[in-house]
CSV table of C-alpha atoms in Angstrom, one decimal:
chain,number,residue,atom,x,y,z
A,18,UNK,CA,213.9,-58.2,-111.4
A,19,UNK,CA,214.4,-60.8,-114.1
A,20,UNK,CA,218.2,-60.2,-113.8
A,21,UNK,CA,218.1,-62.2,-110.6
A,22,UNK,CA,217.1,-65.2,-112.6
A,23,UNK,CA,219.5,-64.5,-115.4
A,24,UNK,CA,222.5,-64.4,-113.2
A,25,UNK,CA,221.0,-67.3,-111.2
A,26,UNK,CA,222.6,-66.1,-108.0
A,27,UNK,CA,221.5,-63.6,-105.5
A,28,UNK,CA,224.8,-62.7,-103.9
A,29,UNK,CA,227.5,-63.9,-106.2
A,30,UNK,CA,230.7,-61.8,-106.5
A,31,UNK,CA,231.8,-60.6,-109.9
A,32,UNK,CA,233.2,-63.2,-112.2
A,33,UNK,CA,236.3,-61.1,-113.2
A,34,UNK,CA,239.2,-60.0,-111.0
A,35,UNK,CA,238.2,-56.7,-109.3
A,36,UNK,CA,240.7,-53.9,-109.9
A,37,UNK,CA,239.9,-52.7,-106.4
A,38,UNK,CA,241.6,-49.6,-105.1
A,39,UNK,CA,240.8,-47.1,-102.4
A,40,UNK,CA,238.7,-44.9,-104.8
A,41,UNK,CA,236.4,-47.8,-105.9
A,42,UNK,CA,236.5,-50.0,-102.8
A,43,UNK,CA,232.9,-49.0,-101.7
A,44,UNK,CA,231.5,-49.3,-105.2
A,45,UNK,CA,233.2,-52.6,-105.8
A,46,UNK,CA,231.7,-54.0,-102.6
A,47,UNK,CA,228.2,-52.9,-103.6
A,48,UNK,CA,228.7,-54.4,-107.1
A,49,UNK,CA,229.8,-57.7,-105.5
A,50,UNK,CA,226.6,-57.7,-103.6
A,51,UNK,CA,224.7,-57.1,-106.8
A,52,UNK,CA,223.5,-53.8,-105.5
A,53,UNK,CA,223.9,-52.2,-109.0
A,54,UNK,CA,221.9,-49.0,-108.5
A,55,UNK,CA,224.0,-48.0,-105.5
A,56,UNK,CA,227.2,-49.3,-107.1
A,57,UNK,CA,226.6,-47.0,-110.1
A,58,UNK,CA,226.1,-44.0,-107.9
A,59,UNK,CA,229.4,-44.7,-106.2
A,60,UNK,CA,231.3,-45.3,-109.4
A,61,UNK,CA,229.9,-42.0,-110.8
A,62,UNK,CA,231.7,-40.2,-108.0
A,63,UNK,CA,235.1,-41.2,-109.4
A,64,UNK,CA,234.1,-41.4,-113.1
A,65,UNK,CA,236.1,-38.2,-113.9
A,66,UNK,CA,239.5,-39.8,-113.4
A,67,UNK,CA,239.6,-41.3,-116.9
A,68,UNK,CA,239.8,-44.9,-115.5
A,69,UNK,CA,238.7,-47.6,-118.0
A,70,UNK,CA,237.9,-49.9,-115.1
A,71,UNK,CA,235.4,-47.4,-113.6
A,72,UNK,CA,233.8,-46.9,-117.1
A,73,UNK,CA,233.4,-50.7,-117.5
A,74,UNK,CA,231.9,-51.1,-114.0
A,75,UNK,CA,229.5,-48.3,-114.7
A,76,UNK,CA,228.5,-49.9,-118.0
A,77,UNK,CA,228.0,-53.3,-116.4
A,78,UNK,CA,226.0,-51.9,-113.5
A,79,UNK,CA,223.6,-50.2,-115.9
A,80,UNK,CA,223.6,-53.4,-118.1
A,81,UNK,CA,222.5,-55.4,-115.1
A,82,UNK,CA,219.5,-53.1,-114.4
A,83,UNK,CA,218.8,-52.8,-118.1
A,84,UNK,CA,219.4,-49.0,-118.3
A,85,UNK,CA,220.4,-49.3,-122.0
A,86,UNK,CA,220.9,-45.6,-122.5
A,87,UNK,CA,223.4,-45.2,-119.7
A,88,UNK,CA,225.0,-48.5,-120.4
A,89,UNK,CA,225.7,-47.5,-124.0
A,90,UNK,CA,227.2,-44.2,-122.8
A,91,UNK,CA,229.7,-45.9,-120.5
A,92,UNK,CA,230.5,-48.9,-122.7
A,93,UNK,CA,231.5,-46.3,-125.3
A,94,UNK,CA,234.0,-44.9,-122.9
A,95,UNK,CA,235.2,-48.3,-121.6
A,96,UNK,CA,235.9,-49.7,-125.1
A,97,UNK,CA,238.2,-46.9,-125.9
A,98,UNK,CA,240.7,-49.2,-124.3
A,99,UNK,CA,240.9,-53.0,-124.7
A,100,UNK,CA,238.2,-55.0,-123.0
A,101,UNK,CA,237.2,-58.7,-122.5
A,102,UNK,CA,235.1,-60.2,-125.3
A,103,UNK,CA,231.9,-60.3,-123.3
A,104,UNK,CA,232.1,-56.5,-122.7
A,105,UNK,CA,231.8,-56.0,-126.5
A,106,UNK,CA,228.9,-58.5,-126.6
A,107,UNK,CA,227.1,-56.7,-123.8
A,108,UNK,CA,227.7,-53.4,-125.6
A,109,UNK,CA,226.1,-54.8,-128.8
A,110,UNK,CA,223.1,-55.9,-126.9
A,111,UNK,CA,222.5,-52.5,-125.3
A,112,UNK,CA,223.0,-50.8,-128.7
A,113,UNK,CA,220.3,-53.0,-130.2
A,114,UNK,CA,218.0,-52.1,-127.4
A,115,UNK,CA,218.6,-48.5,-128.3
A,116,UNK,CA,217.9,-49.2,-132.0
A,117,UNK,CA,221.5,-48.6,-133.1
A,118,UNK,CA,221.9,-51.7,-135.2
A,119,UNK,CA,224.8,-50.7,-137.4
A,120,UNK,CA,226.8,-49.7,-134.3
A,121,UNK,CA,225.8,-53.0,-132.6
A,122,UNK,CA,227.2,-54.9,-135.6
A,123,UNK,CA,230.5,-53.1,-135.2
A,124,UNK,CA,230.7,-54.3,-131.6
A,125,UNK,CA,229.7,-57.8,-132.6
A,126,UNK,CA,232.5,-57.8,-135.1
A,127,UNK,CA,235.0,-57.0,-132.3
A,128,UNK,CA,233.4,-59.7,-130.2
A,129,UNK,CA,233.7,-62.2,-133.0
A,130,UNK,CA,237.4,-61.3,-133.6
A,131,UNK,CA,238.2,-62.0,-130.0
A,132,UNK,CA,236.0,-65.2,-129.7
A,133,UNK,CA,235.9,-66.6,-133.3
A,134,UNK,CA,234.9,-70.1,-132.2
A,135,UNK,CA,232.0,-68.9,-130.0
A,136,UNK,CA,228.6,-70.0,-131.3
A,137,UNK,CA,227.3,-66.5,-131.1
A,138,UNK,CA,230.2,-65.2,-133.1
A,139,UNK,CA,229.8,-67.9,-135.7
A,140,UNK,CA,226.0,-67.2,-136.1
A,141,UNK,CA,226.7,-63.5,-136.4
A,142,UNK,CA,229.4,-64.0,-139.1
A,143,UNK,CA,227.1,-66.3,-141.1
A,144,UNK,CA,224.3,-63.7,-141.2
A,145,UNK,CA,225.3,-60.3,-139.8
A,146,UNK,CA,222.3,-58.4,-141.4
A,147,UNK,CA,219.6,-60.7,-140.2
A,148,UNK,CA,217.3,-58.0,-138.7
A,149,UNK,CA,215.3,-57.1,-141.8
A,150,UNK,CA,214.3,-60.7,-142.2
A,151,UNK,CA,213.5,-61.0,-138.5
A,152,UNK,CA,211.4,-57.8,-138.6
A,153,UNK,CA,209.4,-59.1,-141.5
A,154,UNK,CA,208.9,-62.8,-140.5
A,155,UNK,CA,205.3,-63.9,-140.1
A,156,UNK,CA,203.7,-62.6,-137.0
A,157,UNK,CA,202.8,-65.4,-134.6
A,158,UNK,CA,201.0,-63.5,-131.9
A,159,UNK,CA,199.2,-60.2,-131.0
A,160,UNK,CA,200.3,-58.8,-127.7
A,161,UNK,CA,198.4,-56.7,-125.0
A,162,UNK,CA,199.6,-55.4,-121.7
A,163,UNK,CA,197.6,-56.8,-118.8
A,164,UNK,CA,195.5,-54.6,-116.4
A,165,UNK,CA,196.8,-56.8,-113.5
A,166,UNK,CA,200.2,-55.1,-113.6
A,167,UNK,CA,201.5,-52.6,-111.0
A,168,UNK,CA,202.9,-49.8,-113.1
A,169,UNK,CA,205.8,-49.1,-110.6
A,170,UNK,CA,206.8,-52.6,-109.5
A,171,UNK,CA,207.9,-55.6,-111.4
A,172,UNK,CA,205.6,-58.5,-112.4
A,173,UNK,CA,206.7,-61.5,-114.5
A,174,UNK,CA,206.6,-65.2,-114.9
A,175,UNK,CA,202.9,-65.8,-115.4
A,176,UNK,CA,201.3,-69.2,-115.9
A,177,UNK,CA,197.6,-70.0,-116.4
A,178,UNK,CA,196.3,-73.4,-115.3
A,179,UNK,CA,193.2,-75.2,-116.8
A,180,UNK,CA,191.3,-74.5,-113.6
A,181,UNK,CA,191.6,-70.7,-114.3
A,182,UNK,CA,194.2,-70.0,-111.6
A,183,UNK,CA,196.7,-67.4,-112.8
A,184,UNK,CA,200.1,-67.5,-111.0
A,185,UNK,CA,202.8,-64.8,-111.3
A,186,UNK,CA,205.7,-63.3,-109.4
A,187,UNK,CA,205.8,-59.6,-108.4
A,188,UNK,CA,207.8,-57.0,-106.3
A,189,UNK,CA,204.6,-55.0,-105.6
A,190,UNK,CA,204.6,-55.8,-101.8
A,191,UNK,CA,205.9,-52.5,-100.5
A,192,UNK,CA,205.8,-53.8,-97.0
A,193,UNK,CA,208.9,-55.9,-97.9
A,194,UNK,CA,212.4,-54.6,-97.7
A,195,UNK,CA,214.0,-53.5,-100.9
A,196,UNK,CA,216.6,-55.5,-102.9
A,197,UNK,CA,219.8,-53.6,-103.6
A,198,UNK,CA,220.0,-54.7,-107.3
A,199,UNK,CA,217.2,-52.3,-108.3
A,200,UNK,CA,215.7,-50.9,-105.2
A,201,UNK,CA,212.5,-52.8,-105.6
A,202,UNK,CA,210.9,-54.9,-102.8
A,203,UNK,CA,211.7,-58.6,-102.5
A,204,UNK,CA,209.7,-60.9,-104.8
A,205,UNK,CA,206.5,-62.7,-103.7
A,206,UNK,CA,204.2,-65.1,-105.6
A,207,UNK,CA,200.6,-64.1,-106.3
A,208,UNK,CA,197.5,-65.7,-107.7
A,209,UNK,CA,194.4,-64.4,-109.4
A,210,UNK,CA,191.4,-65.9,-111.1
A,211,UNK,CA,191.2,-65.8,-114.9
A,212,UNK,CA,187.7,-64.9,-115.9
A,213,UNK,CA,185.8,-66.0,-119.0
A,214,UNK,CA,185.9,-62.5,-120.5
A,215,UNK,CA,189.7,-62.4,-120.2
A,216,UNK,CA,189.8,-60.2,-117.1
A,217,UNK,CA,191.4,-61.1,-113.8
A,218,UNK,CA,190.3,-61.0,-110.2
A,219,UNK,CA,192.3,-58.9,-107.7
A,220,UNK,CA,195.6,-60.7,-107.2
A,221,UNK,CA,196.4,-62.0,-103.7
A,222,UNK,CA,199.8,-63.1,-102.3
A,223,UNK,CA,200.3,-66.9,-101.8
A,224,UNK,CA,201.0,-66.6,-98.1
A,225,UNK,CA,201.5,-70.4,-97.7
A,226,UNK,CA,204.5,-70.1,-100.0
A,227,UNK,CA,206.0,-66.6,-99.6
A,228,UNK,CA,208.9,-66.0,-97.1
A,229,UNK,CA,211.1,-63.1,-96.2
A,230,UNK,CA,213.4,-64.1,-99.1
A,231,UNK,CA,212.7,-63.9,-102.9
A,232,UNK,CA,210.0,-66.4,-104.0
A,233,UNK,CA,209.0,-67.4,-107.6
A,234,UNK,CA,208.5,-67.9,-110.4
A,235,UNK,CA,206.6,-71.2,-110.3
A,236,UNK,CA,205.3,-74.1,-112.5
A,237,UNK,CA,202.1,-76.0,-111.6
A,238,UNK,CA,201.1,-79.5,-112.7
A,239,UNK,CA,198.1,-80.0,-114.9
A,240,UNK,CA,195.9,-81.2,-112.0
A,241,UNK,CA,196.7,-77.9,-110.2
A,242,UNK,CA,197.9,-79.8,-107.0
A,243,UNK,CA,201.7,-79.7,-107.3
A,244,UNK,CA,203.9,-76.6,-107.6
A,245,UNK,CA,207.6,-76.3,-108.3
A,246,UNK,CA,209.0,-72.8,-107.6
A,247,UNK,CA,212.3,-70.9,-107.2
A,248,UNK,CA,213.5,-69.6,-103.9
A,249,UNK,CA,216.6,-68.7,-102.1
A,250,UNK,CA,219.0,-71.2,-100.6
A,251,UNK,CA,219.0,-69.2,-97.4
A,252,UNK,CA,215.7,-70.8,-96.6
A,253,UNK,CA,217.7,-74.0,-95.8
A,254,UNK,CA,220.1,-74.3,-92.9
A,255,UNK,CA,223.7,-73.5,-93.9
A,256,UNK,CA,223.0,-73.6,-97.6
A,257,UNK,CA,225.4,-70.8,-98.5
A,258,UNK,CA,229.1,-70.1,-98.7
A,259,UNK,CA,231.0,-67.2,-97.3
A,260,UNK,CA,233.0,-64.5,-99.1
A,261,UNK,CA,235.2,-63.2,-96.3
A,262,UNK,CA,236.8,-60.5,-98.5
A,263,UNK,CA,233.5,-58.8,-99.2
A,264,UNK,CA,231.8,-60.0,-96.0
A,265,UNK,CA,229.1,-61.8,-98.0
A,266,UNK,CA,227.0,-64.9,-97.6
A,267,UNK,CA,227.0,-66.4,-101.1
A,268,UNK,CA,223.5,-67.9,-101.7
A,269,UNK,CA,222.0,-69.6,-104.7
A,270,UNK,CA,218.6,-70.1,-106.3
A,271,UNK,CA,217.1,-73.4,-105.2
A,272,UNK,CA,214.1,-75.3,-106.5
A,273,UNK,CA,211.3,-76.2,-104.0
A,274,UNK,CA,208.2,-78.4,-104.3
A,275,UNK,CA,204.8,-77.8,-102.6
A,276,UNK,CA,201.5,-79.7,-102.8
A,277,UNK,CA,197.9,-78.4,-102.4
A,278,UNK,CA,195.5,-79.9,-99.8
A,279,UNK,CA,192.1,-78.6,-99.2
A,280,UNK,CA,192.9,-75.4,-101.1
A,281,UNK,CA,196.1,-74.7,-99.2
A,282,UNK,CA,199.7,-75.0,-100.3
A,283,UNK,CA,202.0,-77.0,-97.9
A,284,UNK,CA,204.5,-79.8,-97.5
A,285,UNK,CA,207.2,-77.6,-98.9
A,286,UNK,CA,210.4,-79.5,-99.7
A,287,UNK,CA,213.7,-78.5,-101.4
A,288,UNK,CA,214.6,-80.6,-104.4
A,289,UNK,CA,217.6,-82.9,-104.2
A,290,UNK,CA,218.9,-81.3,-107.4
A,291,UNK,CA,220.0,-78.3,-105.4
A,292,UNK,CA,223.6,-77.6,-104.6
A,293,UNK,CA,225.1,-74.6,-102.8
A,294,UNK,CA,227.9,-74.3,-105.4
A,295,UNK,CA,225.5,-73.5,-108.3
A,296,UNK,CA,221.9,-72.4,-108.8
A,297,UNK,CA,218.8,-74.4,-109.9
A,298,UNK,CA,215.6,-72.6,-110.6
A,299,UNK,CA,212.9,-71.3,-113.0
A,300,UNK,CA,211.0,-74.6,-113.4
A,301,UNK,CA,208.6,-75.9,-116.1
A,302,UNK,CA,206.7,-79.1,-115.8
A,303,UNK,CA,205.4,-81.3,-118.7
A,304,UNK,CA,201.7,-82.0,-119.1
A,305,UNK,CA,202.0,-85.5,-117.8
A,306,UNK,CA,204.0,-84.3,-114.8
A,307,UNK,CA,206.9,-86.7,-115.6
A,308,UNK,CA,209.5,-84.3,-116.8
A,309,UNK,CA,210.8,-81.2,-115.0
A,310,UNK,CA,212.6,-78.5,-116.9
A,311,UNK,CA,214.8,-76.0,-115.1
A,312,UNK,CA,217.6,-73.6,-115.4
A,313,UNK,CA,221.1,-74.0,-113.9
A,314,UNK,CA,224.7,-72.9,-114.2
A,315,UNK,CA,225.8,-76.3,-113.0
A,316,UNK,CA,228.9,-77.9,-114.5
A,317,UNK,CA,228.4,-79.6,-117.9
A,318,UNK,CA,226.5,-76.8,-119.6
A,319,UNK,CA,227.1,-74.9,-122.8
A,320,UNK,CA,228.1,-71.7,-121.0
A,321,UNK,CA,226.2,-69.1,-119.0
A,322,UNK,CA,222.8,-70.4,-117.8
A,323,UNK,CA,221.4,-73.5,-119.5
A,324,UNK,CA,218.1,-75.3,-119.6
A,325,UNK,CA,218.1,-78.8,-118.3
A,326,UNK,CA,215.5,-81.6,-117.8
A,327,UNK,CA,215.1,-84.4,-115.4
A,328,UNK,CA,212.7,-87.3,-114.9
A,329,UNK,CA,210.2,-87.0,-112.0
A,330,UNK,CA,210.0,-90.3,-110.3
A,331,UNK,CA,207.7,-89.4,-107.4
A,332,UNK,CA,208.1,-88.9,-103.7
A,333,UNK,CA,210.5,-86.0,-104.4
A,334,UNK,CA,213.0,-88.3,-106.2
A,335,UNK,CA,214.4,-87.6,-109.7
A,336,UNK,CA,216.6,-89.0,-112.4
A,337,UNK,CA,219.9,-87.7,-113.6
A,338,UNK,CA,219.6,-84.1,-115.0
A,339,UNK,CA,220.2,-83.8,-118.8
A,340,UNK,CA,221.4,-80.7,-120.6
A,341,UNK,CA,219.1,-79.9,-123.6
A,342,UNK,CA,222.2,-79.4,-125.7
A,343,UNK,CA,223.1,-76.8,-128.4
A,344,UNK,CA,219.7,-77.0,-130.1
A,345,UNK,CA,218.5,-74.9,-127.2
A,346,UNK,CA,221.4,-73.7,-125.2
A,347,UNK,CA,224.2,-71.3,-126.2
A,348,UNK,CA,227.3,-69.8,-124.6
A,349,UNK,CA,225.1,-67.0,-123.4
A,350,UNK,CA,222.1,-67.1,-121.0
A,351,UNK,CA,219.2,-69.4,-121.8
A,352,UNK,CA,216.4,-69.2,-119.4
A,353,UNK,CA,212.7,-69.3,-118.5
A,354,UNK,CA,211.6,-72.6,-120.1
A,355,UNK,CA,207.9,-73.5,-120.7
A,356,UNK,CA,206.8,-76.8,-122.3
A,357,UNK,CA,203.3,-77.0,-123.9
A,358,UNK,CA,201.1,-80.1,-124.0
A,359,UNK,CA,202.2,-80.5,-127.7
A,360,UNK,CA,205.9,-80.6,-126.8
A,361,UNK,CA,206.9,-77.1,-127.9
A,362,UNK,CA,209.5,-75.5,-125.7
A,363,UNK,CA,209.4,-71.7,-125.3
A,364,UNK,CA,212.4,-70.2,-123.7
A,365,UNK,CA,214.4,-66.9,-123.6
A,366,UNK,CA,218.0,-66.3,-124.7
A,367,UNK,CA,220.5,-63.5,-125.1
A,368,UNK,CA,222.8,-65.8,-127.1
A,369,UNK,CA,220.8,-66.1,-130.3
A,370,UNK,CA,220.0,-63.7,-133.1
A,371,UNK,CA,217.4,-61.3,-131.7
A,372,UNK,CA,216.3,-57.7,-131.4
A,373,UNK,CA,218.4,-57.0,-128.4
A,374,UNK,CA,219.0,-58.4,-124.9
A,375,UNK,CA,216.6,-61.3,-124.1
A,376,UNK,CA,214.3,-62.6,-126.9
A,377,UNK,CA,211.7,-65.4,-126.8
A,378,UNK,CA,212.3,-68.5,-128.9
A,379,UNK,CA,210.3,-71.7,-129.6
A,380,UNK,CA,211.5,-75.1,-130.6
A,381,UNK,CA,209.4,-78.3,-131.2
A,382,UNK,CA,211.2,-80.9,-129.2
A,383,UNK,CA,208.9,-83.6,-130.5
A,384,UNK,CA,209.8,-82.9,-134.2
A,385,UNK,CA,213.4,-81.8,-133.6
A,386,UNK,CA,213.1,-78.5,-135.4
A,387,UNK,CA,215.4,-75.6,-135.1
A,388,UNK,CA,214.7,-72.9,-132.5
A,389,UNK,CA,212.8,-70.0,-133.9
A,390,UNK,CA,212.6,-66.4,-132.8
A,391,UNK,CA,208.9,-65.7,-132.2
A,392,UNK,CA,209.3,-62.2,-133.7
A,393,UNK,CA,207.5,-59.0,-133.3
A,394,UNK,CA,205.5,-57.8,-131.4
A,395,UNK,CA,206.2,-60.3,-128.6
A,396,UNK,CA,209.9,-59.6,-128.9
A,397,UNK,CA,211.4,-56.1,-128.9
A,398,UNK,CA,214.7,-54.3,-128.4
A,399,UNK,CA,214.2,-54.7,-124.6
A,400,UNK,CA,214.1,-57.8,-122.4
A,401,UNK,CA,211.3,-60.2,-123.4
A,402,UNK,CA,211.1,-63.4,-121.4
A,403,UNK,CA,209.1,-66.0,-119.4
A,404,UNK,CA,206.6,-67.0,-122.1
A,405,UNK,CA,203.9,-69.5,-121.2
A,406,UNK,CA,201.0,-70.9,-123.3
A,407,UNK,CA,197.8,-72.6,-122.3
A,408,UNK,CA,196.9,-74.9,-125.2
A,409,UNK,CA,193.3,-75.5,-124.0
A,410,UNK,CA,192.5,-71.8,-123.8
A,411,UNK,CA,194.8,-70.8,-126.7
A,412,UNK,CA,196.4,-67.9,-125.0
A,413,UNK,CA,199.9,-67.2,-123.9
A,414,UNK,CA,201.6,-64.8,-121.5
A,415,UNK,CA,205.0,-63.2,-121.4
A,416,UNK,CA,207.0,-60.6,-119.6
A,417,UNK,CA,208.9,-57.5,-120.9
A,418,UNK,CA,210.5,-54.4,-119.5
A,419,UNK,CA,209.7,-52.4,-122.7
A,420,UNK,CA,207.8,-49.9,-120.6
A,421,UNK,CA,210.7,-49.4,-118.1
A,422,UNK,CA,209.8,-52.1,-115.6
A,423,UNK,CA,209.0,-55.8,-115.9
A,424,UNK,CA,205.3,-56.2,-116.8
A,425,UNK,CA,202.9,-58.9,-117.9
A,426,UNK,CA,201.5,-59.2,-121.4
A,427,UNK,CA,199.1,-61.6,-123.2
A,428,UNK,CA,200.0,-63.2,-126.5
A,429,UNK,CA,197.1,-64.2,-128.7
A,430,UNK,CA,197.8,-66.5,-131.7
A,431,UNK,CA,197.1,-65.0,-135.1
A,432,UNK,CA,196.4,-66.4,-138.5
A,433,UNK,CA,199.4,-67.4,-140.7
A,434,UNK,CA,199.6,-69.3,-143.9
A,435,UNK,CA,202.3,-70.8,-146.2
A,436,UNK,CA,202.9,-69.3,-149.7
A,437,UNK,CA,204.2,-72.0,-152.0
A,438,UNK,CA,205.9,-70.7,-155.1
A,439,UNK,CA,206.7,-72.9,-158.1
A,440,UNK,CA,209.1,-71.5,-160.7
A,441,UNK,CA,208.8,-73.1,-164.1
A,442,UNK,CA,209.8,-72.4,-167.7
A,443,UNK,CA,206.7,-70.6,-169.2
A,444,UNK,CA,207.0,-72.6,-172.5
A,445,UNK,CA,208.0,-76.1,-171.4
A,446,UNK,CA,206.7,-76.1,-167.8
A,447,UNK,CA,210.1,-77.5,-166.7
A,448,UNK,CA,210.9,-76.6,-163.0
A,449,UNK,CA,213.7,-74.1,-162.7
A,450,UNK,CA,216.0,-75.3,-159.9
A,451,UNK,CA,218.3,-72.6,-158.6
A,452,UNK,CA,215.9,-69.7,-159.5
A,453,UNK,CA,216.0,-66.8,-157.1
A,454,UNK,CA,212.7,-66.0,-155.4
A,455,UNK,CA,212.3,-62.8,-153.4
A,456,UNK,CA,209.4,-61.9,-151.2
A,457,UNK,CA,208.6,-58.1,-150.9
A,458,UNK,CA,206.4,-56.3,-148.4
A,459,UNK,CA,203.6,-53.8,-149.2
A,460,UNK,CA,206.2,-51.1,-149.8
A,461,UNK,CA,208.2,-53.3,-152.2
A,462,UNK,CA,211.1,-53.7,-149.8
A,463,UNK,CA,212.8,-57.1,-150.2
A,464,UNK,CA,212.2,-59.1,-147.0
A,465,UNK,CA,214.1,-62.2,-148.0
A,466,UNK,CA,215.5,-64.0,-151.1
A,467,UNK,CA,215.5,-67.8,-151.3
A,468,UNK,CA,216.7,-70.3,-153.9
A,469,UNK,CA,214.3,-72.8,-155.5
A,470,UNK,CA,214.9,-76.4,-154.8
A,471,UNK,CA,215.3,-79.2,-157.4
A,472,UNK,CA,211.5,-79.0,-158.1
A,473,UNK,CA,211.5,-75.3,-158.6
A,474,UNK,CA,209.8,-74.8,-155.2
A,475,UNK,CA,210.2,-72.1,-152.6
A,476,UNK,CA,208.0,-71.8,-149.4
A,477,UNK,CA,207.4,-68.7,-147.4
A,478,UNK,CA,205.4,-68.3,-144.1
A,479,UNK,CA,203.3,-65.2,-144.3
A,480,UNK,CA,200.5,-63.3,-142.4
A,481,UNK,CA,196.9,-63.8,-143.5
A,482,UNK,CA,196.1,-60.1,-143.6
A,483,UNK,CA,199.1,-58.6,-145.4
A,484,UNK,CA,199.9,-58.0,-149.0
A,485,UNK,CA,203.1,-59.4,-150.5
A,486,UNK,CA,204.8,-59.5,-153.9
A,487,UNK,CA,206.8,-62.4,-155.3
A,488,UNK,CA,209.7,-61.7,-157.6
A,489,UNK,CA,211.4,-64.6,-159.5
A,490,UNK,CA,214.6,-64.4,-161.5
A,491,UNK,CA,216.9,-66.8,-163.4
A,492,UNK,CA,219.8,-66.2,-165.7
A,493,UNK,CA,218.7,-66.2,-169.4
A,494,UNK,CA,215.1,-65.7,-168.3
A,495,UNK,CA,213.0,-62.6,-168.0
A,496,UNK,CA,212.2,-61.6,-164.4
A,497,UNK,CA,208.6,-62.1,-163.3
A,498,UNK,CA,206.7,-60.4,-160.5
A,499,UNK,CA,203.2,-61.2,-159.2
A,500,UNK,CA,201.2,-60.2,-156.1
A,501,UNK,CA,199.9,-62.5,-153.3
A,502,UNK,CA,196.4,-61.4,-152.3
């Protein structure tokens, strides 16, 4: 279901010109309605006619429901003829999800040749073989699948408040009608109690908030009394546009605000940031409640879906939205922000170097650091997204479809240390600037090689419980190797 919140529109027509004909008319109409499962079934009926358009539509339909195996199959057929640059990028993402990294690089090279000035292409050309380093970077968290999941229906977007209320979004309400994009029920928001032993009470729907439309995910202020949440613009009178060609109402994702009184949510209001020509959703709120982060495809972004912030002034009034810029946003999709009490922003992106599809990244906004991939095992070749972290309880939560459907996982911080290596002349003690320092894993595979600075210093971040080897070399010197306990 996370694809709803990546596209940030519930009923938007395709962004490219539809090569509609009598054979594909029904399938194209389903695709325009984002009913990708049914669209794929219709395209399959005419897939034997050697039509590159049908192949592309099949591939994109499977891409949108993250069926990477089928997507790879049909992208392979579609790219036997020339395609738009984004098709090669999507193909590469699906290949990575299938663990076919060399083939993914081939498609990324095609993408980069068609869009050489795209940030994603530039980053790829600078470091096309980044995956070994990414696989071996210091592990930040241990992960565990939560018992609160429903094995058949999607659950994602969890946040834990200091008063032990656990909020998340799920499609588990089988009494709801199903959504055509993936044939799962419409989304509701749920709450449960987080117990001292790490277990959860039985989740209950938030009936004060849920409607007949999609609802969630949400962000809750530190005092637990104000909620910002995503919902459909159809909740509001005439907040949609019409596509007469496809007989569609074109809705958007909107942001809403609710307050809690005597244990009940009420006073639901749409935010004035909403607009029926673009989407605004997936909120995160700062610890002091003064800054709201959200996702939008509004004008002025880097491309795709971007993360924005806005000052909360009170009484449902806000400042001017600010784009977080290219330190966070990319020409791809950047989504699902979460801001910690310490000013670290976790977010998901498919526009950065990752394992495939959506990966989770973190950036320290207070210190102005570069965004960092949080690595294995939180990230995988599948979609990994909607990371949140409770600083007081020192536990995080994220969502992933690695088991075939969006599920909730915990993320527990683990021990990591810095290994500081000083390279000196053995006789004089003089620092050797420019020396090459490699770090090897327990099987003596080179993880990464760095160059010593002017003081002969190199620093690596490593796990506490793993064995490493350091290998230093310099022209006219003997190579030296030593273990790190």
